[in-house]
Coordinates of C-alpha atoms and ligand atoms in Angstrom, one line a residue:
M1 CA 69.2 80.5 122.3
K2 CA 70.1 83.6 120.2
T3 CA 68.3 85.7 117.7
G4 CA 69.4 85.9 114.1
G5 CA 70.5 89.5 114.8
Q6 CA 72.7 88.5 117.7
L7 CA 74.3 85.7 115.6
I8 CA 75.1 88.2 112.8
V9 CA 76.9 90.5 115.2
E10 CA 78.7 87.6 116.9
A11 CA 79.8 86.4 113.4
L12 CA 81.2 89.9 112.6
E13 CA 83.0 90.0 115.9
A14 CA 84.5 86.5 115.3
N15 CA 85.8 87.7 111.9
G16 CA 87.6 90.7 113.5
V17 CA 85.2 93.4 112.3
E18 CA 85.8 96.6 114.3
R19 CA 83.7 99.0 112.2
I20 CA 80.7 98.8 109.9
Y21 CA 79.1 101.4 107.6
S22 CA 75.4 101.6 107.4
V23 CA 72.1 103.3 106.6
P24 CA 69.4 102.0 108.9
G25 CA 66.2 100.3 107.8
E26 CA 63.3 98.7 109.6
S27 CA 64.3 95.5 107.8
Y28 CA 67.2 94.8 110.1
L29 CA 66.2 96.3 113.4
A30 CA 67.3 93.0 115.2
V31 CA 70.9 93.5 114.0
L32 CA 70.8 97.2 115.1
D33 CA 69.6 96.0 118.5
A34 CA 72.4 93.4 118.8
L35 CA 74.9 96.1 117.8
H36 CA 73.8 98.1 120.8
D37 CA 75.7 95.7 123.1
S38 CA 78.7 95.3 120.8
K39 CA 82.1 97.1 120.6
I40 CA 81.8 97.3 116.8
S41 CA 81.5 100.9 115.8
N42 CA 78.7 101.7 113.5
I43 CA 79.4 104.6 111.1
V44 CA 76.0 105.8 110.1
C45 CA 76.1 107.2 106.6
R46 CA 73.7 109.5 104.7
Q47 CA 73.2 107.4 101.5
E48 CA 73.9 103.7 100.9
G49 CA 76.2 104.5 98.0
G50 CA 78.4 106.3 100.4
A51 CA 78.2 103.4 102.9
A52 CA 79.1 100.8 100.3
M53 CA 82.0 103.0 99.0
M54 CA 83.3 103.4 102.6
A55 CA 83.2 99.6 103.0
D56 CA 85.0 99.2 99.7
C57 CA 87.7 101.7 100.8
E58 CA 88.2 99.7 104.0
G59 CA 88.7 96.5 101.9
R60 CA 91.0 98.4 99.5
L61 CA 93.3 99.9 102.1
T62 CA 93.5 96.9 104.5
G63 CA 92.9 93.8 102.4
R64 CA 90.3 92.7 104.9
P65 CA 86.6 92.8 104.0
G66 CA 84.9 96.1 104.6
V67 CA 81.4 95.7 105.9
C68 CA 78.2 97.6 105.3
F69 CA 74.6 97.2 106.2
V70 CA 71.8 98.6 104.0
T71 CA 68.0 98.1 104.0
R72 CA 66.1 96.2 101.3
G73 CA 64.9 97.6 98.0
P74 CA 65.9 101.2 97.6
G75 CA 68.8 100.8 100.2
A76 CA 70.2 97.9 98.2
T77 CA 69.9 99.6 94.8
N78 CA 71.4 102.8 96.2
A79 CA 74.4 100.7 97.4
S80 CA 75.0 99.2 94.0
P81 CA 77.7 101.7 92.8
G82 CA 79.9 100.6 95.8
I83 CA 79.3 96.9 94.9
H84 CA 80.2 97.6 91.3
I85 CA 83.4 99.3 92.3
A86 CA 84.4 96.5 94.7
Q87 CA 83.9 94.0 91.8
Q88 CA 85.8 95.9 89.2
D89 CA 88.6 96.9 91.6
S90 CA 88.8 93.5 93.2
N91 CA 88.2 94.7 96.8
P92 CA 86.8 92.5 99.5
V93 CA 83.4 93.8 100.8
V94 CA 80.6 92.0 102.6
M95 CA 77.3 93.8 102.3
F96 CA 74.4 92.8 104.4
V97 CA 71.0 93.8 103.1
G98 CA 67.5 93.4 104.5
Q99 CA 64.9 91.2 102.9
V100 CA 61.2 90.8 103.3
A101 CA 59.9 88.1 105.6
R102 CA 60.3 84.6 104.2
G103 CA 56.5 84.1 104.1
N104 CA 56.1 87.1 101.8
L105 CA 58.8 86.2 99.3
E106 CA 57.8 86.1 95.6
R107 CA 54.8 88.4 96.2
E108 CA 56.7 91.5 95.3
A109 CA 56.2 92.5 98.9
F110 CA 57.2 95.9 100.2
Q111 CA 60.7 96.7 98.8
E112 CA 61.3 93.1 97.8
V113 CA 64.2 92.6 95.4
D114 CA 65.6 89.3 94.0
Y115 CA 69.2 89.9 95.1
K116 CA 70.6 87.0 93.2
A117 CA 69.2 88.5 90.0
F118 CA 70.0 92.2 90.8
F119 CA 73.5 91.7 92.0
G120 CA 74.1 88.4 90.1
S121 CA 76.5 89.8 87.5
M122 CA 78.1 92.3 89.9
A123 CA 78.8 90.5 93.1
K124 CA 81.2 87.6 93.6
W125 CA 78.5 85.7 95.6
V126 CA 75.0 86.5 96.7
V127 CA 73.4 84.4 99.5
E128 CA 70.1 84.7 101.3
I129 CA 70.2 83.2 104.8
D130 CA 66.9 81.5 105.4
D131 CA 67.8 79.6 108.6
A132 CA 69.3 81.6 111.5
A133 CA 71.1 78.5 112.7
R134 CA 73.3 78.8 109.5
I135 CA 74.4 82.4 110.2
P136 CA 77.8 81.4 111.6
E137 CA 78.6 79.2 108.7
L138 CA 77.4 81.5 105.9
V139 CA 78.7 84.8 107.3
T140 CA 82.2 83.4 107.7
R141 CA 82.0 81.9 104.3
A142 CA 81.0 85.4 103.0
F143 CA 84.2 86.8 104.5
S144 CA 86.2 84.0 103.0
V145 CA 84.8 84.3 99.5
A146 CA 85.2 88.1 99.6
A147 CA 88.8 88.0 100.6
S148 CA 90.2 85.0 98.8
G149 CA 91.4 84.4 95.2
R150 CA 90.5 87.6 93.4
P151 CA 88.7 89.5 96.1
G152 CA 85.2 91.0 95.5
P153 CA 81.9 91.9 97.0
V154 CA 79.6 89.4 98.6
V155 CA 75.9 90.3 99.3
V156 CA 74.2 88.6 102.2
A157 CA 70.4 89.0 102.3
L158 CA 68.7 88.8 105.6
P159 CA 64.9 88.0 105.7
E160 CA 63.4 90.2 108.4
D161 CA 61.7 87.4 110.3
M162 CA 64.8 85.2 110.2
L163 CA 66.6 87.9 112.2
T164 CA 64.2 87.6 115.1
D165 CA 64.1 83.8 115.1
E166 CA 65.7 82.4 118.3
V167 CA 67.8 79.4 117.6
E168 CA 70.7 77.3 118.9
A169 CA 73.8 77.7 116.8
P170 CA 77.5 77.1 117.1
S171 CA 79.8 80.0 117.6
A172 CA 81.2 81.4 114.3
L173 CA 84.9 80.7 113.6
P174 CA 86.9 83.3 111.8
F175 CA 87.7 83.0 108.1
V176 CA 91.3 82.1 107.3
P177 CA 92.9 84.1 104.5
V178 CA 94.3 81.8 101.8
E179 CA 97.6 82.6 100.1
T180 CA 98.6 80.9 96.9
A181 CA 102.3 80.8 96.3
P182 CA 104.2 80.3 93.1
G183 CA 106.0 77.0 92.6
E184 CA 109.7 76.8 92.1
A185 CA 109.2 76.0 88.4
A186 CA 107.2 79.1 87.9
I187 CA 109.9 81.3 89.4
A188 CA 112.5 79.5 87.4
A189 CA 110.5 80.0 84.2
T190 CA 110.2 83.8 85.0
V191 CA 114.0 84.0 85.6
A192 CA 114.7 82.1 82.4
L193 CA 112.6 84.6 80.4
L194 CA 114.3 87.5 82.1
E195 CA 117.7 86.1 81.3
K196 CA 116.9 86.1 77.6
A197 CA 115.1 89.5 77.6
E198 CA 116.5 92.7 76.3
R199 CA 113.6 95.1 76.9
P200 CA 111.6 93.8 79.8
F201 CA 109.0 95.8 81.7
V202 CA 107.1 95.1 85.0
I203 CA 103.6 96.2 85.6
L204 CA 102.1 96.1 89.1
G205 CA 98.4 96.1 89.7
G206 CA 95.4 94.6 91.4
T207 CA 95.0 93.8 95.1
R208 CA 96.2 91.1 97.5
W209 CA 99.4 93.1 98.1
T210 CA 100.8 94.0 101.5
E211 CA 103.3 96.6 102.6
D212 CA 106.0 93.9 103.1
A213 CA 105.3 92.5 99.6
V214 CA 105.6 95.9 98.1
D215 CA 109.0 96.3 99.9
A216 CA 110.1 92.9 98.6
M217 CA 109.1 93.7 95.1
C218 CA 110.9 97.1 95.2
A219 CA 114.0 95.2 96.4
A220 CA 113.7 92.7 93.5
L221 CA 113.3 95.5 91.0
E222 CA 116.5 97.1 92.4
T223 CA 118.4 93.8 92.1
W224 CA 117.2 93.2 88.6
K225 CA 117.4 96.9 87.6
L226 CA 113.9 96.3 86.1
P227 CA 111.8 99.3 84.9
V228 CA 108.3 99.3 86.5
G229 CA 105.0 101.0 86.1
C230 CA 101.8 100.9 88.2
S231 CA 98.5 100.2 86.6
F232 CA 95.7 102.7 86.6
R233 CA 95.1 104.0 90.2
R234 CA 97.5 101.4 91.6
Q235 CA 100.2 104.0 92.1
A236 CA 100.7 103.2 95.7
L237 CA 102.2 99.8 94.8
C238 CA 105.6 101.4 94.2
D239 CA 107.5 104.4 95.6
Q240 CA 107.5 106.7 92.7
L241 CA 110.9 108.0 93.6
H242 CA 112.3 104.4 93.4
A243 CA 115.0 104.3 90.7
S244 CA 113.1 101.7 88.7
Y245 CA 109.8 103.7 88.6
A246 CA 108.9 104.6 85.0
G247 CA 105.4 106.0 85.5
D248 CA 101.7 105.4 85.7
V249 CA 100.3 103.0 83.2
G250 CA 96.9 104.6 83.3
I251 CA 94.7 107.0 81.3
G252 CA 96.8 109.5 79.4
I253 CA 100.0 107.5 79.8
N254 CA 103.3 109.2 79.0
P255 CA 103.5 108.5 75.3
K256 CA 107.2 107.6 75.6
L257 CA 106.3 105.0 78.3
G258 CA 103.5 103.6 76.2
D259 CA 105.8 103.2 73.3
Y260 CA 108.4 101.5 75.5
I261 CA 105.9 99.0 76.7
K262 CA 104.6 98.2 73.2
K263 CA 108.2 97.5 72.1
A264 CA 109.1 95.6 75.2
D265 CA 110.1 91.9 74.6
M266 CA 108.8 90.7 77.9
V267 CA 106.2 92.0 80.4
L268 CA 105.9 90.8 83.9
L269 CA 102.4 91.6 85.0
V270 CA 102.0 91.1 88.7
G271 CA 98.5 91.2 90.3
G272 CA 96.7 93.2 87.7
R273 CA 94.0 92.2 85.2
F274 CA 95.4 95.0 82.9
G275 CA 91.9 95.9 81.6
E276 CA 90.8 98.3 79.0
M277 CA 91.9 101.6 80.6
P278 CA 95.4 100.7 81.8
S279 CA 96.1 98.8 78.6
S280 CA 95.1 101.8 76.4
D281 CA 92.2 99.7 74.9
Y282 CA 94.3 96.6 74.7
S283 CA 97.0 98.2 72.6
L284 CA 99.9 98.1 75.1
L285 CA 99.3 94.4 75.4
K286 CA 97.3 93.0 72.6
S287 CA 94.4 90.7 73.5
P288 CA 94.3 87.8 73.2
Y289 CA 97.9 87.4 71.9
P290 CA 100.4 90.0 73.2
D291 CA 103.5 90.8 71.1
Q292 CA 105.6 90.5 74.2
K293 CA 106.4 87.4 76.2
L294 CA 104.0 87.7 79.1
V295 CA 104.4 86.4 82.6
H296 CA 101.1 86.9 84.3
V297 CA 100.9 86.5 88.1
Y298 CA 97.3 86.6 89.4
P299 CA 95.6 85.2 92.5
D300 CA 92.9 83.5 90.6
A301 CA 93.4 80.9 87.9
S302 CA 90.3 81.9 86.0
E303 CA 91.8 85.3 85.1
L304 CA 95.0 83.7 83.7
G305 CA 94.5 83.4 80.0
R306 CA 91.1 85.1 80.0
V307 CA 92.2 88.3 78.3
Y308 CA 95.8 87.7 77.5
R309 CA 97.3 84.4 76.6
P310 CA 100.4 84.3 78.8
T311 CA 103.8 82.6 78.1
V312 CA 104.0 81.8 81.8
A313 CA 100.8 81.8 84.0
I314 CA 101.4 81.9 87.7
N315 CA 98.5 81.4 90.0
A316 CA 99.7 83.2 93.1
T317 CA 98.9 86.2 95.2
P318 CA 101.2 89.1 94.3
A319 CA 102.3 89.2 97.9
A320 CA 103.6 85.6 97.8
F321 CA 105.1 86.1 94.3
A322 CA 107.0 89.2 95.4
Q323 CA 108.5 87.3 98.4
A324 CA 109.6 84.5 96.1
F325 CA 110.9 86.8 93.3
A326 CA 112.9 88.8 95.8
V327 CA 115.3 86.0 96.4
T328 CA 116.3 85.8 92.7
G329 CA 118.7 87.9 90.8
P330 CA 120.6 88.4 87.6
K331 CA 124.0 86.7 86.9
A332 CA 125.5 90.0 85.6
T333 CA 124.4 93.6 85.3
P334 CA 121.4 93.4 83.0
V335 CA 121.6 95.0 79.5
W336 CA 118.6 97.1 80.2
A337 CA 120.0 98.8 83.4
N338 CA 120.8 102.2 81.7
R339 CA 117.4 102.2 80.0
T340 CA 115.7 101.8 83.4
A341 CA 117.6 104.9 84.7
E342 CA 116.5 106.8 81.6
L343 CA 112.9 105.8 82.0
H344 CA 113.0 107.0 85.6
E345 CA 114.5 110.3 84.5
D346 CA 111.8 110.6 81.9
Y347 CA 109.2 110.0 84.6
L348 CA 110.6 112.7 86.8
S349 CA 110.3 115.3 84.0
W350 CA 106.8 114.0 83.0
S351 CA 105.6 114.4 86.6
T352 CA 107.0 117.9 87.0
P353 CA 103.9 120.3 87.0
P354 CA 103.7 123.0 84.3
A355 CA 104.4 126.5 85.6
D356 CA 101.6 128.1 83.6
G357 CA 98.0 127.6 82.5
P358 CA 94.9 129.5 81.6
G359 CA 93.1 131.7 84.2
P360 CA 94.1 133.1 87.5
V361 CA 94.3 129.7 89.3
K362 CA 97.2 127.7 88.0
M363 CA 97.1 124.1 89.1
G364 CA 100.8 123.4 88.2
P365 CA 102.2 125.7 90.9
I366 CA 99.6 124.4 93.4
M367 CA 100.6 120.8 92.7
A368 CA 104.3 121.8 93.1
W369 CA 103.4 123.4 96.5
L370 CA 101.4 120.4 97.6
E371 CA 104.2 118.0 96.7
K372 CA 106.5 120.0 99.1
T373 CA 104.0 120.1 101.9
L374 CA 102.2 116.8 101.9
P375 CA 103.7 114.0 104.2
E376 CA 104.9 110.9 102.5
D377 CA 102.1 108.8 103.9
V378 CA 99.3 111.1 102.8
I379 CA 96.2 109.3 101.6
I380 CA 94.5 110.7 98.5
A381 CA 90.9 109.7 97.7
N382 CA 89.1 110.7 94.6
G383 CA 86.4 109.8 92.1
A384 CA 86.3 110.3 88.4
G385 CA 86.9 113.4 86.3
N386 CA 89.7 115.3 84.5
F387 CA 90.5 116.9 87.8
A388 CA 92.0 113.6 88.9
T389 CA 94.7 113.9 86.2
W390 CA 96.5 116.4 88.4
V391 CA 97.0 113.8 91.1
H392 CA 97.7 110.9 88.8
R393 CA 100.4 112.7 87.0
F394 CA 101.9 115.1 89.4
H395 CA 101.5 113.5 92.9
R396 CA 104.4 111.2 93.6
F397 CA 102.9 108.4 95.7
R398 CA 105.4 107.1 98.2
R399 CA 103.6 104.6 100.5
F400 CA 101.5 101.5 100.3
A401 CA 97.8 102.1 100.8
S402 CA 98.0 105.8 100.0
Q403 CA 95.7 105.9 97.0
A404 CA 91.9 105.4 97.3
A405 CA 90.3 105.8 93.9
P406 CA 88.2 103.4 91.8
T407 CA 89.8 101.9 88.8
S408 CA 86.2 101.4 87.7
G409 CA 86.1 105.1 87.0
S410 CA 83.1 105.8 89.2
M411 CA 82.4 109.4 90.2
G412 CA 81.5 110.2 93.8
Y413 CA 84.1 108.1 95.6
G414 CA 86.4 110.7 97.0
V415 CA 84.3 111.9 100.0
P416 CA 83.2 108.5 101.3
G417 CA 86.6 107.0 100.5
G418 CA 88.4 109.8 102.3
V419 CA 86.1 109.6 105.3
A420 CA 86.6 105.9 105.7
A421 CA 90.4 106.3 105.2
K422 CA 90.5 108.9 107.9
L423 CA 88.5 106.7 110.3
M424 CA 90.9 103.8 109.6
F425 CA 94.1 105.9 109.8
P426 CA 93.3 108.9 112.0
E427 CA 97.0 109.7 112.3
R428 CA 97.5 110.1 108.6
E429 CA 96.6 113.2 106.5
V430 CA 93.7 112.5 104.1
I431 CA 93.0 114.6 101.1
V432 CA 89.8 114.2 99.1
W433 CA 90.5 115.4 95.6
A434 CA 87.2 116.2 93.8
G435 CA 85.6 117.8 90.8
D436 CA 82.5 120.0 91.3
G437 CA 80.4 117.3 89.6
D438 CA 82.2 114.5 91.4
F439 CA 81.9 116.1 94.8
L440 CA 78.1 116.4 94.7
M441 CA 77.6 112.8 93.8
N442 CA 78.4 111.8 97.4
G443 CA 79.1 115.1 99.1
Q444 CA 76.5 114.3 101.7
E445 CA 79.0 112.1 103.4
F446 CA 80.8 115.3 104.5
A447 CA 78.1 115.2 107.2
T448 CA 79.5 111.8 108.2
A449 CA 83.0 113.3 108.4
L450 CA 81.6 115.9 110.9
Q451 CA 79.6 113.4 112.9
Y452 CA 82.5 111.0 113.5
G453 CA 85.3 113.6 113.6
A454 CA 87.1 112.7 110.4
P455 CA 88.9 115.9 109.4
V456 CA 89.6 115.3 105.7
I457 CA 90.5 118.2 103.5
V458 CA 88.3 118.2 100.4
V459 CA 89.9 120.1 97.5
I460 CA 87.3 120.8 94.8
L461 CA 88.6 121.8 91.4
N462 CA 85.5 123.7 90.4
N463 CA 85.2 124.5 86.7
G464 CA 81.4 124.7 86.5
I465 CA 81.2 121.8 84.1
Y466 CA 81.2 118.0 83.8
G467 CA 84.5 118.7 82.3
T468 CA 85.6 115.3 81.1
I469 CA 82.4 114.9 79.1
R470 CA 82.6 118.5 77.9
M471 CA 86.1 117.7 76.7
H472 CA 84.9 114.6 74.8
Q473 CA 82.0 116.6 73.5
E474 CA 84.1 119.4 72.1
R475 CA 86.4 116.9 70.4
E476 CA 83.5 114.9 68.8
Y477 CA 80.9 117.7 68.4
P478 CA 82.9 121.0 68.4
G479 CA 81.0 124.0 69.8
R480 CA 77.8 122.0 70.4
V481 CA 77.5 122.2 74.1
S482 CA 74.8 119.9 75.4
G483 CA 74.1 118.6 78.9
T484 CA 77.5 119.3 80.4
T485 CA 77.1 122.7 82.2
L486 CA 76.7 123.0 86.0
R487 CA 75.4 125.7 88.3
N488 CA 77.0 125.0 91.7
P489 CA 76.4 126.0 95.3
D490 CA 78.9 128.1 97.3
F491 CA 81.0 125.1 98.4
A492 CA 82.8 127.0 101.2
A493 CA 79.5 128.1 102.6
L494 CA 78.2 124.5 102.3
A495 CA 81.2 123.3 104.4
R496 CA 80.4 125.9 107.0
A497 CA 76.7 124.9 107.0
Y498 CA 77.7 121.4 107.8
G499 CA 79.9 122.7 110.7
G500 CA 83.1 122.3 108.8
H501 CA 85.7 124.7 107.5
G502 CA 85.3 126.4 104.2
E503 CA 87.7 128.3 101.8
T504 CA 87.4 129.7 98.4
V505 CA 90.5 130.1 96.2
E506 CA 90.4 132.4 93.2
R507 CA 94.1 133.0 92.7
T508 CA 97.1 130.6 92.7
E509 CA 98.9 132.5 95.4
D510 CA 96.0 132.1 97.8
F511 CA 95.9 128.3 97.8
A512 CA 98.8 127.7 100.3
A513 CA 97.3 129.9 103.0
A514 CA 93.8 128.5 102.5
F515 CA 95.2 124.9 102.8
E516 CA 97.1 125.7 106.0
R517 CA 94.0 127.3 107.5
A518 CA 92.0 124.2 106.6
R519 CA 94.7 122.0 108.2
A520 CA 94.8 124.2 111.3
S521 CA 91.0 124.2 111.7
G522 CA 91.1 120.5 112.7
L523 CA 87.7 120.2 111.1
P524 CA 86.6 118.5 107.9
A525 CA 87.2 121.2 105.3
I526 CA 86.3 122.1 101.8
I527 CA 88.6 124.3 99.6
D528 CA 86.7 125.5 96.6
V529 CA 89.2 126.1 93.9
K530 CA 87.7 128.2 91.1
L531 CA 89.3 126.7 88.0
D532 CA 89.0 128.2 84.5
P533 CA 87.1 125.6 82.4
E534 CA 89.8 126.2 79.8
A535 CA 92.3 124.4 82.1
I536 CA 90.7 121.1 81.2
T537 CA 94.0 119.1 81.0
P538 CA 97.4 120.0 82.3
T539 CA 98.6 120.6 78.8
R540 CA 95.6 121.4 76.5
T541 CA 92.8 123.9 76.8
L542 CA 89.2 123.3 75.8
T543 CA 89.6 125.8 72.9
Q544 CA 92.6 123.8 71.6
I545 CA 90.6 120.6 71.8
R546 CA 87.6 122.2 70.1
E547 CA 89.7 123.7 67.4
K548 CA 91.9 120.5 67.1
R549 CA 95.0 122.6 67.6
Ligands
TPP1 C1 78.8 107.6 88.5 C2 79.3 108.2 87.2 N1 78.5 108.9 86.5 C3 78.9 109.4 85.3 C4 80.2 109.2 84.9 C5 80.7 109.9 83.6 N2 81.6 110.9 83.8 C6 83.0 110.7 83.9 S1 83.8 112.1 84.3 C7 82.4 113.0 84.4 C8 82.5 114.5 84.7 C9 83.2 114.8 85.9 O1 83.0 116.1 86.2 P1 83.7 116.9 87.4 O2 83.7 116.1 88.6 O3 83.1 118.2 87.5 O4 85.2 116.9 87.0 P2 86.0 117.5 85.7 O5 86.0 116.4 84.6 O6 85.2 118.7 85.3 O7 87.3 117.8 86.2 C10 81.3 112.2 84.1 C11 79.9 112.8 84.1 C12 81.0 108.4 85.7 N3 82.3 108.1 85.4 N4 80.6 107.9 86.9

């Protein structure tokens, strides 16, 4: 006989879980008690949004479900941003949430929430386990649903009294990841379209990739001399110094690249949904009927033809497609080979930081310095804001699983994402790239970094405004500043108050030494970079935007 709490922990162990992220609650004390005797490490967070984002980051960087535990009611609602990110970004997450005792359901008992209603449009599956004997079955199914097809978040609700029930139950068996591979006809149809194409373009996106698959895809691009771009915040899917790499198909795309894609005669879209942001509001590929012939490879049939009517629809994981595509090749040097080289050259100049900018801190030279000093396998985690443009445009991602940023455009991801990344990959350098607004949305997880020895370096581009929104405001309502100004704490002092290392940078030339001191400290660190609010984009100032210059 085992308690529900013990069965939950056994099911986690059976599914290979080594680490969970949590904020405790009295609603799942029986699980906490069972964890006491387990080897699973429990990373205790400071807010459920942080815990859920850490679980998302684990799913994002490993492809295996990240797991978090939160309490009922306010714990669950606090966690919802992480669930929304996992859904939009297609990352596997299993979130366990407390529930009121079964006998009190439907009375609006203390912190009762109808999880199917609350998470219904946001999670891939929501299940409430009413019978402890079904824990092995339903927990393994939760892992399977989260990780298969198009991955996503699964919410598992645990009524409090169910967790203390003692029952007989079979041991949980682990979930088995399911690969869907392209058939020979699908690969032949892709090759036939390529043989007729003159201006093809490849877009890589989504999840269900592996390091081997990325290598196989890079080899195939080389063989076919195909130009390639990575979808918004999927830049780690191709070495950006690969001769085929033409740039980031994201927000603020290089106009020349956008133009090339619009005029392409064929697009091979592998793994991505190519949503509103990467498609520049469905203008690069028109929805529902693209101008280009479209081969769409996606690990879930329901996505194929949902937004774009494809010429060839291939229901396969990008990993399986890449392996199959890698054994094909052109009959002769393709007509587009020179154009691919030109596009890469163009990318190299587009991603060269500007030497100048307004104010005493110039981000261009700082980015240039970082590019020289950061190791190839550095992981960069960030949330949303104009500050992120510096990374998207000027950091050349080299390795698989080196970018941790939500395509959903959620703020507040950098600190929890970075902490989780550092816990997963302690040997890799992890940079959290944040805005001042962005940092304070989940900056509390800096305490988690200290508690578990995760020495991330947080670089805050501190311009004293919710800059992105100020930028839109100045464009739409020039000079009418409303609701976008911030008064910030001393971030370096805040880092020290947490027990970390703090630096303030007020001049370009001081950044490198501050960064090296942060590295040498061996502690979680914050570098507060005082950025002139005029430096709102790498190429345009706020004044130019206001005055439409
Ligand atoms: C959770 C969340 N809330 C609000 C927004 C809307 N939003 C997008 S960017 C932004 C401002 C970001 O400010 P900051 O982090 O200071 O970066 P900056 O744009 O100034 O570089 C806001 C409020 C969002 N994307 N996500």
